[in-house]
Short mmCIF file of C-alpha atoms in Angstrom, two decimals:
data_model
loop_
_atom_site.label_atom_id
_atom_site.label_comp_id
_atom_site.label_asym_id
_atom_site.label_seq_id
_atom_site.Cartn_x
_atom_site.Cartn_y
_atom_site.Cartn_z
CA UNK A 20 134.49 76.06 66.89
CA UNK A 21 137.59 75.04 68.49
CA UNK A 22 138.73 75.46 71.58
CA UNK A 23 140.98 78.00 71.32
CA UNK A 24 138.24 80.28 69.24
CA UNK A 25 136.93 83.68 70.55
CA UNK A 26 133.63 84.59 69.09
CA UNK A 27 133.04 88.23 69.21
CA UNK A 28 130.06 89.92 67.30
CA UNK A 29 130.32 93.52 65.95
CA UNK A 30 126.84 94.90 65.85
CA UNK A 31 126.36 98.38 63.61
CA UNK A 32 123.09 100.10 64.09
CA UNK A 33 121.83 103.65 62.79
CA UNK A 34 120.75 106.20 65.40
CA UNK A 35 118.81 106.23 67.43
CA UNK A 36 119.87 102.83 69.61
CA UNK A 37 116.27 101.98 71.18
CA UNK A 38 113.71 99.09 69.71
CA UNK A 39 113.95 96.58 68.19
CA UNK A 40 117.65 97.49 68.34
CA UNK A 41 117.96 97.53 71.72
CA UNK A 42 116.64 94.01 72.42
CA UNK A 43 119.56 93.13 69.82
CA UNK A 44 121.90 94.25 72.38
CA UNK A 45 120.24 92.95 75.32
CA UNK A 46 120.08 89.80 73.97
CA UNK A 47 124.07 89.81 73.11
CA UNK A 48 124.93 91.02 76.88
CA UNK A 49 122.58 87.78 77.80
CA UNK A 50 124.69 85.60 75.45
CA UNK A 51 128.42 87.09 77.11
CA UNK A 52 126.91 86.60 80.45
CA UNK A 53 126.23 83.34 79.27
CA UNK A 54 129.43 82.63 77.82
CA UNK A 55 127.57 81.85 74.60
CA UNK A 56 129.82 84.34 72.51
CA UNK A 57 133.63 86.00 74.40
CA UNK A 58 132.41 89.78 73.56
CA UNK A 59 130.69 92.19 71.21
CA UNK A 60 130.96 96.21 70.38
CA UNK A 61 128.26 98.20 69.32
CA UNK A 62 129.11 100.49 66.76
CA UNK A 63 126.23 103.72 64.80
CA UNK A 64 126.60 104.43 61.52
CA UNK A 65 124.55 106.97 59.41
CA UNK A 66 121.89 106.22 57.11
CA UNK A 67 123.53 106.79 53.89
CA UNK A 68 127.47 106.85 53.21
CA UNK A 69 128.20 108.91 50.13
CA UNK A 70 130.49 106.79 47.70
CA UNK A 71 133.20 108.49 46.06
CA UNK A 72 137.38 107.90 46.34
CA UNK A 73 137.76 110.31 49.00
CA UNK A 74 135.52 111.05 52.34
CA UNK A 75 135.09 110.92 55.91
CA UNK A 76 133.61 107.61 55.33
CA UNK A 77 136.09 105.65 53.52
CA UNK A 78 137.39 103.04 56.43
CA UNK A 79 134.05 102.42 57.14
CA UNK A 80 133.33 102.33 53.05
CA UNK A 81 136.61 99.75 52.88
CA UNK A 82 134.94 97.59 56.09
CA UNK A 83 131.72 96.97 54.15
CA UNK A 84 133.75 96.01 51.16
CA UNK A 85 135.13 93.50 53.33
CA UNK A 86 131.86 92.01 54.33
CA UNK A 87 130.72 92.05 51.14
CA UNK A 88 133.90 89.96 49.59
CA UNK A 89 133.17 87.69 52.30
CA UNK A 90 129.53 87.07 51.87
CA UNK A 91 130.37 86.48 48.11
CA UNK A 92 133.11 83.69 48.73
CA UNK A 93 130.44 82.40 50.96
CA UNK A 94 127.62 82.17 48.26
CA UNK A 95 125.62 84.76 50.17
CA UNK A 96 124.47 88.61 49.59
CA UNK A 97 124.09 91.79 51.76
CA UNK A 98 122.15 93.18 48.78
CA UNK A 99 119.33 94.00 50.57
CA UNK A 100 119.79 95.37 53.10
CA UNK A 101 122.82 97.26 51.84
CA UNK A 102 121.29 99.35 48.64
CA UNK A 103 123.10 101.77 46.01
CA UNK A 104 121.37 104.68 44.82
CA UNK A 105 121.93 108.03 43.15
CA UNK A 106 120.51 111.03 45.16
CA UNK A 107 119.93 114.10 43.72
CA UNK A 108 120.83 117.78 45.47
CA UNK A 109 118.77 120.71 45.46
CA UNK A 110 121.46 122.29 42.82
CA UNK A 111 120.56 119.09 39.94
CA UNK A 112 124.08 117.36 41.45
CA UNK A 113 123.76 113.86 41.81
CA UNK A 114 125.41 111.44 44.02
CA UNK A 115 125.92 107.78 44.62
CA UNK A 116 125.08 106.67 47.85
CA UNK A 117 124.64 103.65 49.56
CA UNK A 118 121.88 103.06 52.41
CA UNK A 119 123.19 101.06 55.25
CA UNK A 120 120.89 98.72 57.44
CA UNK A 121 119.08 99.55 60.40
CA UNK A 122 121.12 96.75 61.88
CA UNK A 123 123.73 94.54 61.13
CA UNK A 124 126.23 92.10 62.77
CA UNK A 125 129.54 90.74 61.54
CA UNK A 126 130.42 87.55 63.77
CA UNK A 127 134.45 87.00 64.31
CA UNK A 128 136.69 84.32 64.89
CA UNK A 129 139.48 86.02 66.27
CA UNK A 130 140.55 88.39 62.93
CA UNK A 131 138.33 86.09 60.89
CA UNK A 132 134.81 86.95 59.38
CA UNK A 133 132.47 83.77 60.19
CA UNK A 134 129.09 85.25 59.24
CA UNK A 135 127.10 88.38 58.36
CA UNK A 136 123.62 89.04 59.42
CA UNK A 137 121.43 89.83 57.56
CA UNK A 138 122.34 88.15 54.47
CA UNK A 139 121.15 85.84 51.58
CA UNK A 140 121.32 83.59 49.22
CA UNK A 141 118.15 84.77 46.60
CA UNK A 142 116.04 82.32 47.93
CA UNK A 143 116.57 82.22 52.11
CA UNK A 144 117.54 85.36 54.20
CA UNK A 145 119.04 84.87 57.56
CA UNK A 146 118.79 87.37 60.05
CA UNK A 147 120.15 88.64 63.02
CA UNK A 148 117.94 87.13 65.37
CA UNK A 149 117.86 83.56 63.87
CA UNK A 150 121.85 84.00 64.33
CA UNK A 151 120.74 84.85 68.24
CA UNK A 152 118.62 82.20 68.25
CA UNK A 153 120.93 79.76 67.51
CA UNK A 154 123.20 80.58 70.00
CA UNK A 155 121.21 80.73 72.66
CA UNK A 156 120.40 77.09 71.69
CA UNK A 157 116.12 78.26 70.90
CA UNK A 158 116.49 76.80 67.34
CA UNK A 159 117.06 72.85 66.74
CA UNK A 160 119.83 71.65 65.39
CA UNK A 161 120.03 73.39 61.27
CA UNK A 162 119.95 70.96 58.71
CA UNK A 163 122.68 71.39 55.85
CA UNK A 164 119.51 72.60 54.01
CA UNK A 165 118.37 75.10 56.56
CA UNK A 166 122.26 75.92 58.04
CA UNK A 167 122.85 80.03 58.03
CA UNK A 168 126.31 81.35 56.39
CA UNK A 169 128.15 81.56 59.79
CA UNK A 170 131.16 79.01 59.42
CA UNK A 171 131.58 78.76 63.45
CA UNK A 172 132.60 75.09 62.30
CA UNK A 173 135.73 76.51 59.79
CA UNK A 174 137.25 79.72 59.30
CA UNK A 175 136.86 81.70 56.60
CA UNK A 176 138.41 84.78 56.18
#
């Protein structure tokens, strides 16, 4: 990263915040305390997000869409954790819906997307901690092999 770069980690979470969730988060206010990473936000989201053209969901729809374009340019997958399904209703209506992760974290560059967590390439999946891990300098140095899909070297947006 350069000088000039402000690494800030969005963390979404489903309800309730307390766990394995919370140790997330207390390890993130370690790593700003540390200087490690500038900032991060903490944001819920429910368990499943109907998908249609139209609903209270749609920004948040649009921001997964986002991550998701991302991982792909970056030869990585949020499928899992981020699943499609149809439910069905009581009434025989169906739905699509797609089931969000207990956890997840987008990592930012200023504006720009520089790794999602947890994510993978069909062989290795890299999590949120290993992320953590790395930044708090636990984990030797990654190989090119072994090197998650956050580009805090180069931007990618």
């Amino acid at each position: 990263m350069s000088e000039a770069s402000t690494l800030t980690i969005d963390l979404w979470t489903r309800r309730p915040v307390c766990g394995p969730r919370t140790t997330v988060i207390n390890r993130l206010s370690s790593l700003r305390s540390a200087a490690a990473l500038d900032d991060f936000t903490v944001t819920t989201w429910p368990d499943e997000i109907v998908v249609s053209e139209r609903n209270q969901h749609s920004e948040l729809l649009a921001t997964i869409e986002r991550f998701e374009a991302w991982a792909a340019d970056n030869g990585v997958s949020l499928r899992p954790p981020f699943e499609t399904r149809t439910a069905a209703s009581l009434v025989g209506a169906s739905k699509e819906v797609l089931r969000t992760p207990m956890l997840f974290a987008s990592v930012h560059d200023g504006d720009d997307i520089v790794g999602v967590y947890p994510c993978t390439d069909g062989e290795r999946t890299w999590t949120i901690s290993e992320f953590l891990d790395t930044l708090e300098g636990d984990e030797p140095e990654l190989t090119a092999v072994d090197e998650p899909p956050s580009m805090l070297g180069q931007t990618t947006s």
